[in-house]
Tab-separated table of N, CA, C and O and ligand atoms in Angstrom:
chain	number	residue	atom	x	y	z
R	1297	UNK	N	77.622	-16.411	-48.895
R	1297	UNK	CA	76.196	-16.393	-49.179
R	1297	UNK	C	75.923	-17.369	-50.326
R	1297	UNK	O	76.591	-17.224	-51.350
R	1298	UNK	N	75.024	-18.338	-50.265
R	1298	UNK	CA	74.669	-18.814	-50.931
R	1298	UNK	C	73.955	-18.123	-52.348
R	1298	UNK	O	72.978	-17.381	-52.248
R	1299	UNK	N	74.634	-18.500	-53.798
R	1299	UNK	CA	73.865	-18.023	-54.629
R	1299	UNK	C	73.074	-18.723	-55.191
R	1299	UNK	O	71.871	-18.473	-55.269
R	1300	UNK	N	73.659	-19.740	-55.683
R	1300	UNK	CA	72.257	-21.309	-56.396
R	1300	UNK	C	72.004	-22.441	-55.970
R	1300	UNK	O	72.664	-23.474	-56.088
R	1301	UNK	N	70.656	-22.189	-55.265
R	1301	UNK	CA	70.594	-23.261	-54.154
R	1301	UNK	C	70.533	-24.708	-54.922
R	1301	UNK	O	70.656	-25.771	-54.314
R	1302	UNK	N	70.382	-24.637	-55.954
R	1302	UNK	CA	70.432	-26.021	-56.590
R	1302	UNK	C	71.540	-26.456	-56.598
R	1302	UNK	O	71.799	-27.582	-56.173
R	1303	UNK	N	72.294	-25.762	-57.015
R	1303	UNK	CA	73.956	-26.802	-56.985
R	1303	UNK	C	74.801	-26.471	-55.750
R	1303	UNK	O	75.735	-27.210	-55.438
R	1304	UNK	N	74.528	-25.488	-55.113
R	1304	UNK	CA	75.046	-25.052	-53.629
R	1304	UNK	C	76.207	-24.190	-53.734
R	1304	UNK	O	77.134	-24.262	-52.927
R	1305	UNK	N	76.185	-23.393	-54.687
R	1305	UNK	CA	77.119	-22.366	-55.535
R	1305	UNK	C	77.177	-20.927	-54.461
R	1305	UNK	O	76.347	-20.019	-54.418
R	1306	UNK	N	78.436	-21.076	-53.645
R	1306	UNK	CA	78.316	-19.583	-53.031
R	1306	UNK	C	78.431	-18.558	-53.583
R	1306	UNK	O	78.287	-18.750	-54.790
R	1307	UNK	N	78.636	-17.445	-53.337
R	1307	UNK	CA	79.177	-15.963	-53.955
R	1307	UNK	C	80.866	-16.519	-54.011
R	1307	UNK	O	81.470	-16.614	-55.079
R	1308	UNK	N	81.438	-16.831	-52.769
R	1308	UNK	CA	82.902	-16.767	-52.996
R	1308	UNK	C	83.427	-18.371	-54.125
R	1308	UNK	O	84.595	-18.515	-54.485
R	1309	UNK	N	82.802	-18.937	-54.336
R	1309	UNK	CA	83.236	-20.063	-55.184
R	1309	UNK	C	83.168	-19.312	-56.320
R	1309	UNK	O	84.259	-19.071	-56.838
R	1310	UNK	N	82.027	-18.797	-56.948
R	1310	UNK	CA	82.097	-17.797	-58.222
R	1310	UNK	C	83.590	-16.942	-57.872
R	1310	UNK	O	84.510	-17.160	-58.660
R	1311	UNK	N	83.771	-16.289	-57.088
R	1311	UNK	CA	85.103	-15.172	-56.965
R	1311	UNK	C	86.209	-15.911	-58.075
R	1311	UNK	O	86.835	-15.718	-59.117
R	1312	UNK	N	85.884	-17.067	-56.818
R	1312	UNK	CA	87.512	-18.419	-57.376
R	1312	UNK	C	87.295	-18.805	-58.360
R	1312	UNK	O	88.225	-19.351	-58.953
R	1313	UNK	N	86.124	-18.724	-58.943
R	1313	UNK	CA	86.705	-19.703	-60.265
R	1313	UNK	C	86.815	-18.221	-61.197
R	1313	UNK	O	87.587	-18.362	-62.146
R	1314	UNK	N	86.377	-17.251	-61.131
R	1314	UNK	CA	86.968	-16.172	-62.244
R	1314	UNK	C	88.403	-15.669	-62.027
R	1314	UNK	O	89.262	-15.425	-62.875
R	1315	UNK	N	88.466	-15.559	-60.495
R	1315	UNK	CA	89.889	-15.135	-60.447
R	1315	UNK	C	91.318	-16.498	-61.189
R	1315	UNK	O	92.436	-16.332	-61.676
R	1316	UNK	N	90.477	-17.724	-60.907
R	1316	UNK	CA	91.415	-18.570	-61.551
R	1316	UNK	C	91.297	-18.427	-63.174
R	1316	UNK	O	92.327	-18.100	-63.765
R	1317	UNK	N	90.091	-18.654	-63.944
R	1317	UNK	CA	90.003	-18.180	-65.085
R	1317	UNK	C	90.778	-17.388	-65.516
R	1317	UNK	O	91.616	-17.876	-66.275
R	1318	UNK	N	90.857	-16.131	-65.302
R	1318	UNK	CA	91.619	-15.015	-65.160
R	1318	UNK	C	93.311	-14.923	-65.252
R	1318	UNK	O	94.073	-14.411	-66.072
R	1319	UNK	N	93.503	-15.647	-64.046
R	1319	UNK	CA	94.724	-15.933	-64.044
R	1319	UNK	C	95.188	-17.383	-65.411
R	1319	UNK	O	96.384	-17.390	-65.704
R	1320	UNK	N	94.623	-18.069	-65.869
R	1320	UNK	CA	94.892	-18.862	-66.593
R	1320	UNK	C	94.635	-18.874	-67.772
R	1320	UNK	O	94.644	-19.833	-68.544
R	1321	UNK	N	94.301	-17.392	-68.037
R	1321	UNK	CA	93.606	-16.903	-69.255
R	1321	UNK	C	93.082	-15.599	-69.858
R	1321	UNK	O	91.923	-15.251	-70.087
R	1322	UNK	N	94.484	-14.841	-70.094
R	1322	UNK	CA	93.893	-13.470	-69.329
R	1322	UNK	C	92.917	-12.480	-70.681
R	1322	UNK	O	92.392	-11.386	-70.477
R	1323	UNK	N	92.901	-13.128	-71.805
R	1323	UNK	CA	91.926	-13.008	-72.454
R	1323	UNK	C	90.591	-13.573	-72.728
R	1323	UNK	O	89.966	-13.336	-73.761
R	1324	UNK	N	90.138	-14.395	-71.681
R	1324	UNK	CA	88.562	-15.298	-71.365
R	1324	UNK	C	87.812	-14.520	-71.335
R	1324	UNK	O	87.912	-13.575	-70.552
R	1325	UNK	N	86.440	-14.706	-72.487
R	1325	UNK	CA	85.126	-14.083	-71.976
R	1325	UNK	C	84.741	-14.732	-70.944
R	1325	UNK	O	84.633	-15.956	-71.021
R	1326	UNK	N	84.421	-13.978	-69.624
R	1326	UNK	CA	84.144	-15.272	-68.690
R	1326	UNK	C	83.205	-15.006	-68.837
R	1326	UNK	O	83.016	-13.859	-69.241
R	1327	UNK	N	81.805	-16.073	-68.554
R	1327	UNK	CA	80.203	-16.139	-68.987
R	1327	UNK	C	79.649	-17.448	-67.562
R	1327	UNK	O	80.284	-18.349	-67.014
R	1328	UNK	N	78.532	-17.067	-67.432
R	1328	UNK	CA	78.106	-17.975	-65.905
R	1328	UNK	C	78.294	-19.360	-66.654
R	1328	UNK	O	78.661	-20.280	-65.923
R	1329	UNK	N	78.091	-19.676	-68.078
R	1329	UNK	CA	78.040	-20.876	-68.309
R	1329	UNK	C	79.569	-21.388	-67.890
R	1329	UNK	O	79.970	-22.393	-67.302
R	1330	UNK	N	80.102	-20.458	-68.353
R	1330	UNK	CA	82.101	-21.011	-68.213
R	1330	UNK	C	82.218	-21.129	-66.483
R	1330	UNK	O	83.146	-21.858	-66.136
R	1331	UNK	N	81.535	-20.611	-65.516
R	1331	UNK	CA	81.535	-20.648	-64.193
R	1331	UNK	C	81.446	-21.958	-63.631
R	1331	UNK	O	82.315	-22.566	-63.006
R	1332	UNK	N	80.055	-22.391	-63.993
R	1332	UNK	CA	79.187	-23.701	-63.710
R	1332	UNK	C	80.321	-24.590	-64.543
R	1332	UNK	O	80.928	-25.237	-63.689
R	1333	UNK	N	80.767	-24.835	-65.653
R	1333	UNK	CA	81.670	-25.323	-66.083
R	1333	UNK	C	82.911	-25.435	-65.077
R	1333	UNK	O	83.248	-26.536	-64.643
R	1334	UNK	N	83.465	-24.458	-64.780
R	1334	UNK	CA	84.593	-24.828	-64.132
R	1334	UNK	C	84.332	-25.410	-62.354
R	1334	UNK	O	85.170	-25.982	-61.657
R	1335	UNK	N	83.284	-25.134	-62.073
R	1335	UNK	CA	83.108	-25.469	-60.898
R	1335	UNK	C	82.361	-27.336	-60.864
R	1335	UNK	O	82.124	-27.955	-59.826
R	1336	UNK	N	82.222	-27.659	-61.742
R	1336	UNK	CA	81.192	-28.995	-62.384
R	1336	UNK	C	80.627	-28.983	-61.680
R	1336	UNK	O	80.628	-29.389	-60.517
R	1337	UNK	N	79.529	-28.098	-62.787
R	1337	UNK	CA	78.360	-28.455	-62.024
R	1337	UNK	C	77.300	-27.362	-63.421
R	1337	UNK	O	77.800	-26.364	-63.941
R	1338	UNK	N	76.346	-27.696	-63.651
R	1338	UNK	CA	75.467	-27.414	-64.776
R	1338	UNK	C	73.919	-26.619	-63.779
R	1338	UNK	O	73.416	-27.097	-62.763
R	1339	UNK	N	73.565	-25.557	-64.377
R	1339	UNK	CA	72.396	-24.920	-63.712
R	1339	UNK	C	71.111	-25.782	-63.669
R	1339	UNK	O	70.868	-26.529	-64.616
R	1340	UNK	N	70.510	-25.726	-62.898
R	1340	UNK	CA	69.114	-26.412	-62.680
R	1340	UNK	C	67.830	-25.949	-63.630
R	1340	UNK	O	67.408	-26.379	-64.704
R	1341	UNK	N	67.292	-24.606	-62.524
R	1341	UNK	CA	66.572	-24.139	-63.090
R	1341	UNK	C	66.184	-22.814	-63.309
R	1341	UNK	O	65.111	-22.299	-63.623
R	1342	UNK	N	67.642	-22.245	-62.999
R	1342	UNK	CA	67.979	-20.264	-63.917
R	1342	UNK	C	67.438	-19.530	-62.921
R	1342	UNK	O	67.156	-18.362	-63.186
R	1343	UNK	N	67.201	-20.001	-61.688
R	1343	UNK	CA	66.095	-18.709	-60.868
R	1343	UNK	C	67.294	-17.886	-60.040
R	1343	UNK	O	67.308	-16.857	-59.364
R	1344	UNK	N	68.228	-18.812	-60.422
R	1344	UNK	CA	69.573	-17.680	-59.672
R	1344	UNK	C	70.296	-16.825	-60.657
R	1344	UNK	O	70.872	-15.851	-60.171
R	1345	UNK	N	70.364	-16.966	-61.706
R	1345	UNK	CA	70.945	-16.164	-62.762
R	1345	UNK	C	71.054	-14.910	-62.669
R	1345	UNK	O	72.142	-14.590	-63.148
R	1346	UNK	N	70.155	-13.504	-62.083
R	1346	UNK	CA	70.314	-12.014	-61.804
R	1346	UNK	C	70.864	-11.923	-60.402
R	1346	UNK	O	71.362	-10.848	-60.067
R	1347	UNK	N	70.842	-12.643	-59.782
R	1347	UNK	CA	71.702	-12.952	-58.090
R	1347	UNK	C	73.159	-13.501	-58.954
R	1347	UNK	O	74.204	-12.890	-58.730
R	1348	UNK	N	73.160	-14.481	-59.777
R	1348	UNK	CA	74.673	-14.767	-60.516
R	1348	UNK	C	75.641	-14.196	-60.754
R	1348	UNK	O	76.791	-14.238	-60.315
R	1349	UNK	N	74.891	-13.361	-61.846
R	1349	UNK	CA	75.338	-12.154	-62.691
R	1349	UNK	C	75.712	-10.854	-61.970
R	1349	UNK	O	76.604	-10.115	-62.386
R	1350	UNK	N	74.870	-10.567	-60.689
R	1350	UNK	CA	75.264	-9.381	-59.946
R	1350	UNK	C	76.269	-10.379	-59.373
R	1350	UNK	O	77.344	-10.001	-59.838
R	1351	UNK	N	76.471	-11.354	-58.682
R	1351	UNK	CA	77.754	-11.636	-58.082
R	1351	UNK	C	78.825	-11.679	-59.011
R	1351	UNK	O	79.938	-11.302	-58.644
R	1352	UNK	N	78.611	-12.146	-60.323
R	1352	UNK	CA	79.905	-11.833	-60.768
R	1352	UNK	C	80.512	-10.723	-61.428
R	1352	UNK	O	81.656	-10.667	-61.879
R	1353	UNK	N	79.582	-9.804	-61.438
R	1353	UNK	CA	80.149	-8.023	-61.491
R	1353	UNK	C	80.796	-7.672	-60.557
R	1353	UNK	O	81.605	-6.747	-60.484
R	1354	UNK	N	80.239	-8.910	-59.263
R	1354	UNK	CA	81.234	-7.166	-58.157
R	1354	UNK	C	82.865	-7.348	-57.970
R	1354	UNK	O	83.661	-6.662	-57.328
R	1355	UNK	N	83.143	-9.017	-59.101
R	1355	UNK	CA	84.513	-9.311	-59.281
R	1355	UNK	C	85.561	-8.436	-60.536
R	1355	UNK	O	85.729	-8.657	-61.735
R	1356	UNK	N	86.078	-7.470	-59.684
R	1356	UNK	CA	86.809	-6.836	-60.821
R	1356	UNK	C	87.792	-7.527	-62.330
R	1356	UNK	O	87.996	-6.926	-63.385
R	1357	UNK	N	88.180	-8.713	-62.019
R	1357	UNK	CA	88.646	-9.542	-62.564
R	1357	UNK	C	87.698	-10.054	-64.132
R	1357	UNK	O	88.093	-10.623	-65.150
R	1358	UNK	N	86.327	-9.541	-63.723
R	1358	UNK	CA	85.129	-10.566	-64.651
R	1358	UNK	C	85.540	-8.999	-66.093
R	1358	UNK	O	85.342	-9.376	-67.247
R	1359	UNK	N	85.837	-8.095	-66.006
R	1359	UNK	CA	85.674	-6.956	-67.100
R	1359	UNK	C	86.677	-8.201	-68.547
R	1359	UNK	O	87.435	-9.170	-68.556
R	1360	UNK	N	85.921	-7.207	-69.598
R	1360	UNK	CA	86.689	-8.031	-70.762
R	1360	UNK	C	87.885	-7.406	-70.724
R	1360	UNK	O	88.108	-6.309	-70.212
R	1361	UNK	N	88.806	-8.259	-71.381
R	1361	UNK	CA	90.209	-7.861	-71.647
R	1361	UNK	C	90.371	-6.453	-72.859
R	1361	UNK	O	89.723	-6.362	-73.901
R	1362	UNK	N	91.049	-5.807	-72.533
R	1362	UNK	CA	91.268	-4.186	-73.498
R	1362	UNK	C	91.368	-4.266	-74.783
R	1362	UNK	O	90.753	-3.470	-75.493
R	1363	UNK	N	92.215	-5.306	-75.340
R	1363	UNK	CA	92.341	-5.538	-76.574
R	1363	UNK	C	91.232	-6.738	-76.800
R	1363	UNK	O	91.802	-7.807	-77.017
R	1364	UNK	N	89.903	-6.828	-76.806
R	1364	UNK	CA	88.806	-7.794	-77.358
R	1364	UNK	C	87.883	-6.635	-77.474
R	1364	UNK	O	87.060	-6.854	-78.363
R	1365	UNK	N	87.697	-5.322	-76.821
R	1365	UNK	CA	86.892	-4.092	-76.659
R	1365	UNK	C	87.075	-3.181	-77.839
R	1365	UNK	O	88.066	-2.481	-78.053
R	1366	UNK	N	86.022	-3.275	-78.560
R	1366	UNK	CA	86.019	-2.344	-79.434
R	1366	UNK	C	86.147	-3.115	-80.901
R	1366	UNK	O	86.477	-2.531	-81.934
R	1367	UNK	N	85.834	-4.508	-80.812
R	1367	UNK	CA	85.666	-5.346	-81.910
R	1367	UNK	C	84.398	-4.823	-83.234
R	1367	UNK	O	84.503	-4.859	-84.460
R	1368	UNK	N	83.428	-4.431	-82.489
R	1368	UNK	CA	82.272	-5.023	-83.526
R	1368	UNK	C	82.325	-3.045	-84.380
R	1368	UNK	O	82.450	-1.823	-84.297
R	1369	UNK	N	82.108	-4.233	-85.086
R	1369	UNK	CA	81.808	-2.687	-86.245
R	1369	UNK	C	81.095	-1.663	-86.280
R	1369	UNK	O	79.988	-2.163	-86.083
R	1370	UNK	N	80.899	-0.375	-86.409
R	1370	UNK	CA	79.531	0.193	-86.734
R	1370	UNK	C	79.187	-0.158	-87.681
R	1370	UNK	O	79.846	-0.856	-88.452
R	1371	UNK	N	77.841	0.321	-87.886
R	1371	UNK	CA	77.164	0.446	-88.952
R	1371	UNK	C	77.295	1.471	-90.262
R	1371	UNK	O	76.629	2.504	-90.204
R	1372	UNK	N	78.388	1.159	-91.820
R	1372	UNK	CA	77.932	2.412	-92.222
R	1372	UNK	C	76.639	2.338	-93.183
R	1372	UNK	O	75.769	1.559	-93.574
R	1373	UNK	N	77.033	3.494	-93.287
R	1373	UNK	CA	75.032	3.866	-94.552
R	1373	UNK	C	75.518	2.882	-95.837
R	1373	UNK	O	74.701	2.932	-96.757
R	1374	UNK	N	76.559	2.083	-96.074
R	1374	UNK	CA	76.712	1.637	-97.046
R	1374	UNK	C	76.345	0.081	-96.775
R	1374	UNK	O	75.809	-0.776	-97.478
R	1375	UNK	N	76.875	0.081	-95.422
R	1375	UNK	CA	76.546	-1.570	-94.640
R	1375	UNK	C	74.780	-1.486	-94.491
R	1375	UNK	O	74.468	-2.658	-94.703
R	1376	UNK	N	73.867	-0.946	-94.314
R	1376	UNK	CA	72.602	-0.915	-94.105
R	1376	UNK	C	72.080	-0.643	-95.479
R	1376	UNK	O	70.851	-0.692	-95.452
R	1377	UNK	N	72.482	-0.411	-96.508
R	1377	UNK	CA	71.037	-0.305	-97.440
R	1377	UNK	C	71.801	-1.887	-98.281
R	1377	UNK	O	71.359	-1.982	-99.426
R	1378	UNK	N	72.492	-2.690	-98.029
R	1378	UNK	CA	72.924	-4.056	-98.402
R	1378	UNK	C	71.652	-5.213	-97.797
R	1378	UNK	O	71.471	-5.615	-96.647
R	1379	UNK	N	70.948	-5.509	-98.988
R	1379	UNK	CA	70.029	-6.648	-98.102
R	1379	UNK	C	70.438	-7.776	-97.826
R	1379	UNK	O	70.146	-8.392	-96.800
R	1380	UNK	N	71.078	-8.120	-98.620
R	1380	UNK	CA	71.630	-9.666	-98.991
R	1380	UNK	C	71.053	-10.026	-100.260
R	1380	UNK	O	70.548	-11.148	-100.297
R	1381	UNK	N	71.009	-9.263	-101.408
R	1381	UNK	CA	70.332	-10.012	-102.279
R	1381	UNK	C	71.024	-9.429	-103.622
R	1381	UNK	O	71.234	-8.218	-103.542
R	1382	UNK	N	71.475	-10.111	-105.000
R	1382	UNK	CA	72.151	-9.754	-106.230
R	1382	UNK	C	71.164	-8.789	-106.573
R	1382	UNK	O	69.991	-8.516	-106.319
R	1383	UNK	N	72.320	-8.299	-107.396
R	1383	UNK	CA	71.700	-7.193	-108.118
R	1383	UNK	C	70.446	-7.404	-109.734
R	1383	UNK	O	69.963	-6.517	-110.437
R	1384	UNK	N	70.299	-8.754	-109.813
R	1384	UNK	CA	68.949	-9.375	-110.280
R	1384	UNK	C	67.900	-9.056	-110.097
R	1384	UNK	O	67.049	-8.716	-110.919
R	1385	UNK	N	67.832	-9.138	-108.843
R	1385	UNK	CA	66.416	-8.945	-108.013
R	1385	UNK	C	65.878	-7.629	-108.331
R	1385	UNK	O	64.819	-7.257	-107.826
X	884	FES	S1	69.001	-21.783	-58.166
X	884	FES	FE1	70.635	-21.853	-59.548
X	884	FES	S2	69.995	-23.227	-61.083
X	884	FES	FE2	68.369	-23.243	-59.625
């Protein structure tokens, strides 16, 4: 099935280039930009992007790697009342 009729991007060309990603990289955020990248070829004009993005969910391969999960910090009550500003002010 065709997904972006501008560059002529099927569903299964997306498969291949994450499963190769993947295989050549098994910690890659893969992102549609890194897609269009590996396939050369640059988006037109974005009207395929939620047709994109659902095609590249239904590739089990696209999940982040286990050890990159669970990076970002919470928030504590000590990190939130910090404005950015010396104690001058
Ligand atoms: S349809 Fe994909 S960039 Fe236009």
């Amino acid at each position: 099935m065709i997904i972006c009729s501008c560059e002529g991007i099927r569903d299964r060309d997306i498969h291949a280039a994450i499963d190769w990603m993947r295989a050549s990289d098994p910690t890659a955020i893969i992102t549609p930009g890194k897609i269009y990248h590996a396939l050369g070829k640059s988006p037109d004009c974005g009207g395929c992007m939620k047709l994109f993005v659902a095609s590249m969910r239904e590739n089990p391969n696209l999940e982040v790697p286990a050890e990159l999960r669970g990076l970002r910090k919470t928030n504590t009550a000590r990190e939130t009342r910090y404005e950015g500003r010396t104690e001058s002010y």
